[in-house]
Amino acid sequence: MSVNHNLNSNWRLTASTIYEKPRDSKIFGTVELDITDLDEWIQAKRREGVKVTLTNFFTVATGRAVKNVVPELNTYIKRGKVVKHNSIDASVSLMLPNGEMTSVHVERTDTISLPDFTEKLQTAINTYRNGSENATMQTKETLAKIPWPLRSWVYALVRKLIIDWGVNWPSMGLDANKFGSYIVSNIGTLGLDEGYPALLPVGNISFVLILGSVKKKALVINDEVKIRKVINASAALDHRMVDASHAGKLFKYYKYIIQHPEELMLEV
């Protein structure tokens, strides 16, 4: 079977423009989570008709964590100062049929119930996979069509206006809160156990959460060795706004909510 490798897809042309060599301070962290009981709970909900996934669960859980435990994660840099987003929103990474990556934006993940989030996300996914492009995809394609080196200059101008100065540009589908407060990406669906994300240069986000694949592992539970289901959750955080202590609080909340998933079934 032949595979078409497009080395200069729209995303590659865009990525070569927006990313520079790593030079800024970032914080990376990983925690291994025992999701044995959570997986059973999710399967039970799915049998009841609520199509919950791990991605759904952790996206909503992160919204609650940002609201109640680590509000510092709901911030970004504007004109040299740390400011708060207007609300706690999330972007969930999505692979399109053509292999391109896009994201689904869901608002107020700190208040939405898990069933409502699941429904909204699935509706958005169906729309994108049926060929309807969101503003982010349209902007990416527009940038990719600009010849080099003009593409780099245009991006630098857009980044200066939108990211550094916080100027909104509605006609281009660009604004300071375009990607919300955080991004969640499940690379486990791609067969990867663990990964460390890039902090999207065109997004005013303080962190990106990566979910790896679910695997079985022998763990010691109450001095007994048992086979459990585990997942690695990794995060990249912007050290300009947060530090390692904030990642610790976030991961601690994940461990708590995994044992109390019903808390996410109601709006708050």
PDB file of C-alpha atoms in Angstrom:
ATOM      1  CA  MET A   1       0.000   0.000   0.000  1.00  0.00           C
ATOM      2  CA  SER A   2       1.493   3.330  -1.048  1.00  0.00           C
ATOM      3  CA  VAL A   3       1.341   6.303   1.287  1.00  0.00           C
ATOM      4  CA  ASN A   4       1.314   9.881   0.086  1.00  0.00           C
ATOM      5  CA  HIS A   5       3.796  11.847   2.177  1.00  0.00           C
ATOM      6  CA  ASN A   6       3.165  15.536   1.629  1.00  0.00           C
ATOM      7  CA  LEU A   7       6.250  17.192   3.074  1.00  0.00           C
ATOM      8  CA  ASN A   8       4.808  20.650   2.487  1.00  0.00           C
ATOM      9  CA  SER A   9       1.229  20.370   3.678  1.00  0.00           C
ATOM     10  CA  ASN A  10      -0.565  23.490   4.841  1.00  0.00           C
ATOM     11  CA  TRP A  11       0.355  22.645   8.412  1.00  0.00           C
ATOM     12  CA  ARG A  12       4.034  22.042   7.612  1.00  0.00           C
ATOM     13  CA  LEU A  13       4.276  25.360   5.764  1.00  0.00           C
ATOM     14  CA  THR A  14       2.596  27.055   8.697  1.00  0.00           C
ATOM     15  CA  ALA A  15       4.701  25.268  11.325  1.00  0.00           C
ATOM     16  CA  SER A  16       7.925  26.212   9.577  1.00  0.00           C
ATOM     17  CA  THR A  17       6.818  29.811   9.850  1.00  0.00           C
ATOM     18  CA  ILE A  18       5.478  30.074  13.386  1.00  0.00           C
ATOM     19  CA  TYR A  19       8.007  27.939  15.285  1.00  0.00           C
ATOM     20  CA  GLU A  20      11.555  29.002  16.022  1.00  0.00           C
ATOM     21  CA  LYS A  21      14.395  27.082  17.666  1.00  0.00           C
ATOM     22  CA  PRO A  22      13.621  26.438  21.357  1.00  0.00           C
ATOM     23  CA  ARG A  23      15.043  29.236  23.445  1.00  0.00           C
ATOM     24  CA  ASP A  24      12.406  30.125  26.022  1.00  0.00           C
ATOM     25  CA  SER A  25      11.914  28.509  29.411  1.00  0.00           C
ATOM     26  CA  LYS A  26       9.191  25.902  29.572  1.00  0.00           C
ATOM     27  CA  ILE A  27       8.101  23.482  32.282  1.00  0.00           C
ATOM     28  CA  PHE A  28       7.353  19.848  31.474  1.00  0.00           C
ATOM     29  CA  GLY A  29       5.741  17.340  33.810  1.00  0.00           C
ATOM     30  CA  THR A  30       4.260  13.850  33.681  1.00  0.00           C
ATOM     31  CA  VAL A  31       2.167  11.815  36.068  1.00  0.00           C
ATOM     32  CA  GLU A  32       1.121   8.177  35.790  1.00  0.00           C
ATOM     33  CA  LEU A  33      -2.535   7.789  36.657  1.00  0.00           C
ATOM     34  CA  ASP A  34      -4.304   4.582  37.683  1.00  0.00           C
ATOM     35  CA  ILE A  35      -7.573   4.738  35.735  1.00  0.00           C
ATOM     36  CA  THR A  36      -8.813   1.196  36.357  1.00  0.00           C
ATOM     37  CA  ASP A  37     -11.903   2.294  38.282  1.00  0.00           C
ATOM     38  CA  LEU A  38     -12.437   5.302  36.012  1.00  0.00           C
ATOM     39  CA  ASP A  39     -12.400   3.092  32.920  1.00  0.00           C
ATOM     40  CA  GLU A  40     -15.084   0.871  34.453  1.00  0.00           C
ATOM     41  CA  TRP A  41     -17.148   3.964  35.285  1.00  0.00           C
ATOM     42  CA  ILE A  42     -16.805   5.278  31.728  1.00  0.00           C
ATOM     43  CA  GLN A  43     -17.865   1.935  30.253  1.00  0.00           C
ATOM     44  CA  ALA A  44     -20.919   1.937  32.519  1.00  0.00           C
ATOM     45  CA  LYS A  45     -21.868   5.438  31.379  1.00  0.00           C
ATOM     46  CA  ARG A  46     -21.469   4.443  27.746  1.00  0.00           C
ATOM     47  CA  ARG A  47     -23.842   1.522  28.283  1.00  0.00           C
ATOM     48  CA  GLU A  48     -26.312   4.077  29.660  1.00  0.00           C
ATOM     49  CA  GLY A  49     -26.007   6.072  26.428  1.00  0.00           C
ATOM     50  CA  VAL A  50     -23.540   8.756  27.546  1.00  0.00           C
ATOM     51  CA  LYS A  51     -20.668   8.481  25.045  1.00  0.00           C
ATOM     52  CA  VAL A  52     -17.959   9.586  27.441  1.00  0.00           C
ATOM     53  CA  THR A  53     -14.286   9.201  26.521  1.00  0.00           C
ATOM     54  CA  LEU A  54     -11.071   9.798  28.443  1.00  0.00           C
ATOM     55  CA  THR A  55     -10.509  12.948  26.406  1.00  0.00           C
ATOM     56  CA  ASN A  56     -13.938  14.268  27.397  1.00  0.00           C
ATOM     57  CA  PHE A  57     -13.345  13.418  31.026  1.00  0.00           C
ATOM     58  CA  PHE A  58      -9.950  15.073  31.316  1.00  0.00           C
ATOM     59  CA  THR A  59     -11.004  18.166  29.387  1.00  0.00           C
ATOM     60  CA  VAL A  60     -13.903  18.839  31.754  1.00  0.00           C
ATOM     61  CA  ALA A  61     -11.833  17.829  34.781  1.00  0.00           C
ATOM     62  CA  THR A  62      -9.159  20.319  33.744  1.00  0.00           C
ATOM     63  CA  GLY A  63     -11.747  23.097  33.506  1.00  0.00           C
ATOM     64  CA  ARG A  64     -12.874  22.361  37.069  1.00  0.00           C
ATOM     65  CA  ALA A  65      -9.266  22.217  38.255  1.00  0.00           C
ATOM     66  CA  VAL A  66      -8.460  25.596  36.734  1.00  0.00           C
ATOM     67  CA  LYS A  67     -11.519  27.137  38.359  1.00  0.00           C
ATOM     68  CA  ASN A  68     -11.170  25.659  41.832  1.00  0.00           C
ATOM     69  CA  VAL A  69      -7.523  24.716  42.325  1.00  0.00           C
ATOM     70  CA  VAL A  70      -5.158  26.501  39.932  1.00  0.00           C
ATOM     71  CA  PRO A  71      -6.768  29.708  38.582  1.00  0.00           C
ATOM     72  CA  GLU A  72      -3.263  30.849  37.625  1.00  0.00           C
ATOM     73  CA  LEU A  73      -3.540  28.552  34.615  1.00  0.00           C
ATOM     74  CA  ASN A  74      -6.326  30.720  33.186  1.00  0.00           C
ATOM     75  CA  THR A  75      -3.922  33.514  32.253  1.00  0.00           C
ATOM     76  CA  TYR A  76      -1.832  34.850  29.384  1.00  0.00           C
ATOM     77  CA  ILE A  77       0.628  37.642  28.661  1.00  0.00           C
ATOM     78  CA  LYS A  78      -0.715  40.901  27.235  1.00  0.00           C
ATOM     79  CA  ARG A  79       1.555  43.915  26.726  1.00  0.00           C
ATOM     80  CA  GLY A  80       4.025  42.571  29.229  1.00  0.00           C
ATOM     81  CA  LYS A  81       1.486  41.758  31.948  1.00  0.00           C
ATOM     82  CA  VAL A  82      -0.255  38.601  33.111  1.00  0.00           C
ATOM     83  CA  VAL A  83      -4.006  38.890  32.538  1.00  0.00           C
ATOM     84  CA  LYS A  84      -6.952  36.509  32.947  1.00  0.00           C
ATOM     85  CA  HIS A  85      -9.019  35.061  30.151  1.00  0.00           C
ATOM     86  CA  ASN A  86     -12.642  36.179  30.081  1.00  0.00           C
ATOM     87  CA  SER A  87     -13.753  32.601  30.734  1.00  0.00           C
ATOM     88  CA  ILE A  88     -12.288  29.106  31.089  1.00  0.00           C
ATOM     89  CA  ASP A  89     -12.451  27.544  27.625  1.00  0.00           C
ATOM     90  CA  ALA A  90     -10.700  24.567  26.057  1.00  0.00           C
ATOM     91  CA  SER A  91      -9.463  23.521  22.648  1.00  0.00           C
ATOM     92  CA  VAL A  92      -9.425  19.794  21.885  1.00  0.00           C
ATOM     93  CA  SER A  93      -7.095  18.572  19.136  1.00  0.00           C
ATOM     94  CA  LEU A  94      -8.746  16.655  16.313  1.00  0.00           C
ATOM     95  CA  MET A  95      -7.320  14.645  13.419  1.00  0.00           C
ATOM     96  CA  LEU A  96      -9.215  15.217  10.169  1.00  0.00           C
ATOM     97  CA  PRO A  97      -9.646  12.480   7.521  1.00  0.00           C
ATOM     98  CA  ASN A  98      -6.981  14.115   5.321  1.00  0.00           C
ATOM     99  CA  GLY A  99      -4.408  13.885   8.116  1.00  0.00           C
ATOM    100  CA  GLU A 100      -4.517  17.584   8.959  1.00  0.00           C
ATOM    101  CA  MET A 101      -4.840  18.687  12.568  1.00  0.00           C
ATOM    102  CA  THR A 102      -7.442  21.132  13.779  1.00  0.00           C
ATOM    103  CA  SER A 103      -9.000  21.950  17.136  1.00  0.00           C
ATOM    104  CA  VAL A 104     -12.501  22.106  18.555  1.00  0.00           C
ATOM    105  CA  HIS A 105     -13.193  25.052  20.841  1.00  0.00           C
ATOM    106  CA  VAL A 106     -15.585  24.507  23.769  1.00  0.00           C
ATOM    107  CA  GLU A 107     -16.513  27.356  26.083  1.00  0.00           C
ATOM    108  CA  ARG A 108     -16.837  27.391  29.875  1.00  0.00           C
ATOM    109  CA  THR A 109     -15.508  23.927  30.582  1.00  0.00           C
ATOM    110  CA  ASP A 110     -15.406  24.824  34.267  1.00  0.00           C
ATOM    111  CA  THR A 111     -19.210  24.873  34.515  1.00  0.00           C
ATOM    112  CA  ILE A 112     -20.420  22.454  31.837  1.00  0.00           C
ATOM    113  CA  SER A 113     -21.481  18.926  32.765  1.00  0.00           C
ATOM    114  CA  LEU A 114     -19.662  15.963  31.276  1.00  0.00           C
ATOM    115  CA  PRO A 115     -22.721  14.767  29.269  1.00  0.00           C
ATOM    116  CA  ASP A 116     -23.272  18.252  27.804  1.00  0.00           C
ATOM    117  CA  PHE A 117     -19.594  18.613  26.943  1.00  0.00           C
ATOM    118  CA  THR A 118     -19.612  15.211  25.253  1.00  0.00           C
ATOM    119  CA  GLU A 119     -22.600  16.204  23.125  1.00  0.00           C
ATOM    120  CA  LYS A 120     -21.139  19.579  22.130  1.00  0.00           C
ATOM    121  CA  LEU A 121     -17.771  18.116  21.260  1.00  0.00           C
ATOM    122  CA  GLN A 122     -19.241  15.329  19.143  1.00  0.00           C
ATOM    123  CA  THR A 123     -21.429  17.803  17.250  1.00  0.00           C
ATOM    124  CA  ALA A 124     -18.392  19.945  16.469  1.00  0.00           C
ATOM    125  CA  ILE A 125     -16.329  16.913  15.436  1.00  0.00           C
ATOM    126  CA  ASN A 126     -19.047  15.730  13.052  1.00  0.00           C
ATOM    127  CA  THR A 127     -19.193  19.202  11.503  1.00  0.00           C
ATOM    128  CA  TYR A 128     -15.446  19.385  10.893  1.00  0.00           C
ATOM    129  CA  ARG A 129     -15.145  15.825   9.606  1.00  0.00           C
ATOM    130  CA  ASN A 130     -17.936  16.490   7.138  1.00  0.00           C
ATOM    131  CA  GLY A 131     -15.798  19.170   5.529  1.00  0.00           C
ATOM    132  CA  SER A 132     -16.846  22.373   7.267  1.00  0.00           C
ATOM    133  CA  GLU A 133     -13.744  24.354   8.175  1.00  0.00           C
ATOM    134  CA  ASN A 134     -13.498  26.460  11.262  1.00  0.00           C
ATOM    135  CA  ALA A 135     -11.815  29.842  11.365  1.00  0.00           C
ATOM    136  CA  THR A 136      -8.536  28.340  12.584  1.00  0.00           C
ATOM    137  CA  MET A 137      -8.283  26.014   9.584  1.00  0.00           C
ATOM    138  CA  GLN A 138      -9.190  28.813   7.189  1.00  0.00           C
ATOM    139  CA  THR A 139      -6.548  31.081   8.685  1.00  0.00           C
ATOM    140  CA  LYS A 140      -3.930  28.321   8.462  1.00  0.00           C
ATOM    141  CA  GLU A 141      -4.676  27.729   4.794  1.00  0.00           C
ATOM    142  CA  THR A 142      -4.562  31.451   4.065  1.00  0.00           C
ATOM    143  CA  LEU A 143      -1.131  31.721   5.691  1.00  0.00           C
ATOM    144  CA  ALA A 144       0.157  28.643   3.866  1.00  0.00           C
ATOM    145  CA  LYS A 145      -0.699  30.188   0.475  1.00  0.00           C
ATOM    146  CA  ILE A 146       1.509  33.235   1.099  1.00  0.00           C
ATOM    147  CA  PRO A 147       4.936  32.723  -0.532  1.00  0.00           C
ATOM    148  CA  TRP A 148       8.134  32.650   1.491  1.00  0.00           C
ATOM    149  CA  PRO A 149       9.611  34.893   2.937  1.00  0.00           C
ATOM    150  CA  LEU A 150       6.520  37.116   2.903  1.00  0.00           C
ATOM    151  CA  ARG A 151       4.698  34.418   4.902  1.00  0.00           C
ATOM    152  CA  SER A 152       7.136  34.846   7.774  1.00  0.00           C
ATOM    153  CA  TRP A 153       6.721  38.620   7.797  1.00  0.00           C
ATOM    154  CA  VAL A 154       2.922  38.388   7.748  1.00  0.00           C
ATOM    155  CA  TYR A 155       2.969  35.923  10.619  1.00  0.00           C
ATOM    156  CA  ALA A 156       5.320  38.119  12.644  1.00  0.00           C
ATOM    157  CA  LEU A 157       2.924  41.030  12.194  1.00  0.00           C
ATOM    158  CA  VAL A 158      -0.123  38.944  13.153  1.00  0.00           C
ATOM    159  CA  ARG A 159       1.654  37.538  16.205  1.00  0.00           C
ATOM    160  CA  LYS A 160       2.709  41.006  17.323  1.00  0.00           C
ATOM    161  CA  LEU A 161      -0.843  42.345  17.020  1.00  0.00           C
ATOM    162  CA  ILE A 162      -2.768  39.375  18.392  1.00  0.00           C
ATOM    163  CA  ILE A 163      -0.421  37.744  20.889  1.00  0.00           C
ATOM    164  CA  ASP A 164       1.831  40.552  22.128  1.00  0.00           C
ATOM    165  CA  TRP A 165      -0.596  43.458  21.974  1.00  0.00           C
ATOM    166  CA  GLY A 166      -3.915  41.599  22.410  1.00  0.00           C
ATOM    167  CA  VAL A 167      -5.557  43.219  19.372  1.00  0.00           C
ATOM    168  CA  ASN A 168      -8.543  41.326  17.940  1.00  0.00           C
ATOM    169  CA  TRP A 169      -8.875  40.788  14.185  1.00  0.00           C
ATOM    170  CA  PRO A 170     -12.378  39.320  13.632  1.00  0.00           C
ATOM    171  CA  SER A 171     -12.251  39.408   9.828  1.00  0.00           C
ATOM    172  CA  MET A 172      -9.274  37.016   9.941  1.00  0.00           C
ATOM    173  CA  GLY A 173     -10.825  34.847  12.629  1.00  0.00           C
ATOM    174  CA  LEU A 174      -8.112  35.886  15.079  1.00  0.00           C
ATOM    175  CA  ASP A 175      -8.453  37.073  18.656  1.00  0.00           C
ATOM    176  CA  ALA A 176      -6.544  36.895  21.929  1.00  0.00           C
ATOM    177  CA  ASN A 177      -8.760  34.099  23.290  1.00  0.00           C
ATOM    178  CA  LYS A 178      -8.875  32.012  20.118  1.00  0.00           C
ATOM    179  CA  PHE A 179      -7.692  28.767  21.717  1.00  0.00           C
ATOM    180  CA  GLY A 180      -9.186  29.355  25.142  1.00  0.00           C
ATOM    181  CA  SER A 181      -7.305  28.706  28.353  1.00  0.00           C
ATOM    182  CA  TYR A 182      -5.731  25.337  27.539  1.00  0.00           C
ATOM    183  CA  ILE A 183      -5.396  22.627  24.892  1.00  0.00           C
ATOM    184  CA  VAL A 184      -6.020  18.897  25.351  1.00  0.00           C
ATOM    185  CA  SER A 185      -4.590  16.365  22.901  1.00  0.00           C
ATOM    186  CA  ASN A 186      -4.955  12.584  23.118  1.00  0.00           C
ATOM    187  CA  ILE A 187      -1.904  11.120  21.386  1.00  0.00           C
ATOM    188  CA  GLY A 188      -2.830   7.715  22.759  1.00  0.00           C
ATOM    189  CA  THR A 189      -5.164   7.385  19.770  1.00  0.00           C
ATOM    190  CA  LEU A 190      -2.036   7.583  17.599  1.00  0.00           C
ATOM    191  CA  GLY A 191      -0.375   4.722  19.477  1.00  0.00           C
ATOM    192  CA  LEU A 192       1.934   6.863  21.623  1.00  0.00           C
ATOM    193  CA  ASP A 193       2.359   6.149  25.324  1.00  0.00           C
ATOM    194  CA  GLU A 194       3.778   9.519  26.301  1.00  0.00           C
ATOM    195  CA  GLY A 195       4.615  12.863  24.749  1.00  0.00           C
ATOM    196  CA  TYR A 196       5.585  16.424  25.529  1.00  0.00           C
ATOM    197  CA  PRO A 197       3.673  19.109  23.651  1.00  0.00           C
ATOM    198  CA  ALA A 198       4.738  22.418  22.209  1.00  0.00           C
ATOM    199  CA  LEU A 199       3.177  25.583  23.541  1.00  0.00           C
ATOM    200  CA  LEU A 200       1.390  26.916  20.477  1.00  0.00           C
ATOM    201  CA  PRO A 201       3.010  30.282  19.619  1.00  0.00           C
ATOM    202  CA  VAL A 202      -0.241  31.671  18.194  1.00  0.00           C
ATOM    203  CA  GLY A 203      -2.292  30.704  21.236  1.00  0.00           C
ATOM    204  CA  ASN A 204      -2.551  32.648  24.489  1.00  0.00           C
ATOM    205  CA  ILE A 205      -2.509  29.496  26.574  1.00  0.00           C
ATOM    206  CA  SER A 206      -0.543  28.730  29.721  1.00  0.00           C
ATOM    207  CA  PHE A 207      -0.431  24.958  29.241  1.00  0.00           C
ATOM    208  CA  VAL A 208      -1.128  21.988  26.981  1.00  0.00           C
ATOM    209  CA  LEU A 209      -2.259  18.614  28.340  1.00  0.00           C
ATOM    210  CA  ILE A 210      -1.241  15.421  26.536  1.00  0.00           C
ATOM    211  CA  LEU A 211      -2.888  12.049  27.165  1.00  0.00           C
ATOM    212  CA  GLY A 212      -0.998   8.883  26.263  1.00  0.00           C
ATOM    213  CA  SER A 213      -2.325   5.437  25.480  1.00  0.00           C
ATOM    214  CA  VAL A 214      -3.952   3.224  28.092  1.00  0.00           C
ATOM    215  CA  LYS A 215      -1.874   0.212  29.083  1.00  0.00           C
ATOM    216  CA  LYS A 216      -1.882  -2.487  31.737  1.00  0.00           C
ATOM    217  CA  LYS A 217       0.790  -2.433  34.421  1.00  0.00           C
ATOM    218  CA  ALA A 218       1.570  -4.271  37.630  1.00  0.00           C
ATOM    219  CA  LEU A 219       1.148  -1.930  40.602  1.00  0.00           C
ATOM    220  CA  VAL A 220       1.452  -2.460  44.324  1.00  0.00           C
ATOM    221  CA  ILE A 221      -1.963  -1.838  45.920  1.00  0.00           C
ATOM    222  CA  ASN A 222      -2.154  -2.307  49.702  1.00  0.00           C
ATOM    223  CA  ASP A 223       1.052  -4.377  49.615  1.00  0.00           C
ATOM    224  CA  GLU A 224      -0.360  -6.616  46.880  1.00  0.00           C
ATOM    225  CA  VAL A 225       0.712  -6.700  43.248  1.00  0.00           C
ATOM    226  CA  LYS A 226      -2.265  -6.139  40.961  1.00  0.00           C
ATOM    227  CA  ILE A 227      -2.710  -5.569  37.241  1.00  0.00           C
ATOM    228  CA  ARG A 228      -4.132  -2.079  36.698  1.00  0.00           C
ATOM    229  CA  LYS A 229      -4.903   0.190  33.760  1.00  0.00           C
ATOM    230  CA  VAL A 230      -2.720   3.300  33.689  1.00  0.00           C
ATOM    231  CA  ILE A 231      -2.278   6.357  31.512  1.00  0.00           C
ATOM    232  CA  ASN A 232       0.448   8.988  31.349  1.00  0.00           C
ATOM    233  CA  ALA A 233      -0.746  12.583  31.498  1.00  0.00           C
ATOM    234  CA  SER A 234       1.894  15.118  30.454  1.00  0.00           C
ATOM    235  CA  ALA A 235       1.814  18.887  30.448  1.00  0.00           C
ATOM    236  CA  ALA A 236       3.884  21.705  29.034  1.00  0.00           C
ATOM    237  CA  LEU A 237       3.466  24.973  30.921  1.00  0.00           C
ATOM    238  CA  ASP A 238       4.464  28.545  30.172  1.00  0.00           C
ATOM    239  CA  HIS A 239       6.976  29.495  32.859  1.00  0.00           C
ATOM    240  CA  ARG A 240       6.137  33.180  32.376  1.00  0.00           C
ATOM    241  CA  MET A 241       2.834  32.665  34.189  1.00  0.00           C
ATOM    242  CA  VAL A 242       3.179  29.462  36.212  1.00  0.00           C
ATOM    243  CA  ASP A 243       5.741  27.195  37.809  1.00  0.00           C
ATOM    244  CA  ALA A 244       6.113  23.550  38.820  1.00  0.00           C
ATOM    245  CA  SER A 245       3.903  23.974  41.894  1.00  0.00           C
ATOM    246  CA  HIS A 246       0.926  24.712  39.658  1.00  0.00           C
ATOM    247  CA  ALA A 247       1.540  21.517  37.682  1.00  0.00           C
ATOM    248  CA  GLY A 248       1.666  19.630  40.979  1.00  0.00           C
ATOM    249  CA  LYS A 249      -1.718  21.019  42.026  1.00  0.00           C
ATOM    250  CA  LEU A 250      -3.204  20.124  38.644  1.00  0.00           C
ATOM    251  CA  PHE A 251      -1.954  16.535  38.744  1.00  0.00           C
ATOM    252  CA  LYS A 252      -3.094  16.149  42.352  1.00  0.00           C
ATOM    253  CA  TYR A 253      -6.601  17.189  41.308  1.00  0.00           C
ATOM    254  CA  TYR A 254      -6.584  14.572  38.514  1.00  0.00           C
ATOM    255  CA  LYS A 255      -5.859  11.878  41.075  1.00  0.00           C
ATOM    256  CA  TYR A 256      -8.772  13.114  43.161  1.00  0.00           C
ATOM    257  CA  ILE A 257     -11.349  13.448  40.392  1.00  0.00           C
ATOM    258  CA  ILE A 258     -10.504  10.023  38.966  1.00  0.00           C
ATOM    259  CA  GLN A 259     -11.866   8.629  42.225  1.00  0.00           C
ATOM    260  CA  HIS A 260     -14.899  10.948  42.189  1.00  0.00           C
ATOM    261  CA  PRO A 261     -16.013  11.097  38.516  1.00  0.00           C
ATOM    262  CA  GLU A 262     -19.678  11.650  39.375  1.00  0.00           C
ATOM    263  CA  GLU A 263     -18.785  15.226  40.378  1.00  0.00           C
ATOM    264  CA  LEU A 264     -18.446  16.035  36.670  1.00  0.00           C
ATOM    265  CA  MET A 265     -21.938  14.824  35.770  1.00  0.00           C
ATOM    266  CA  LEU A 266     -23.613  18.030  36.972  1.00  0.00           C
ATOM    267  CA  GLU A 267     -23.209  21.669  35.964  1.00  0.00           C
ATOM    268  CA  VAL A 268     -21.745  24.027  38.537  1.00  0.00           C
TER     269      VAL A 268
END
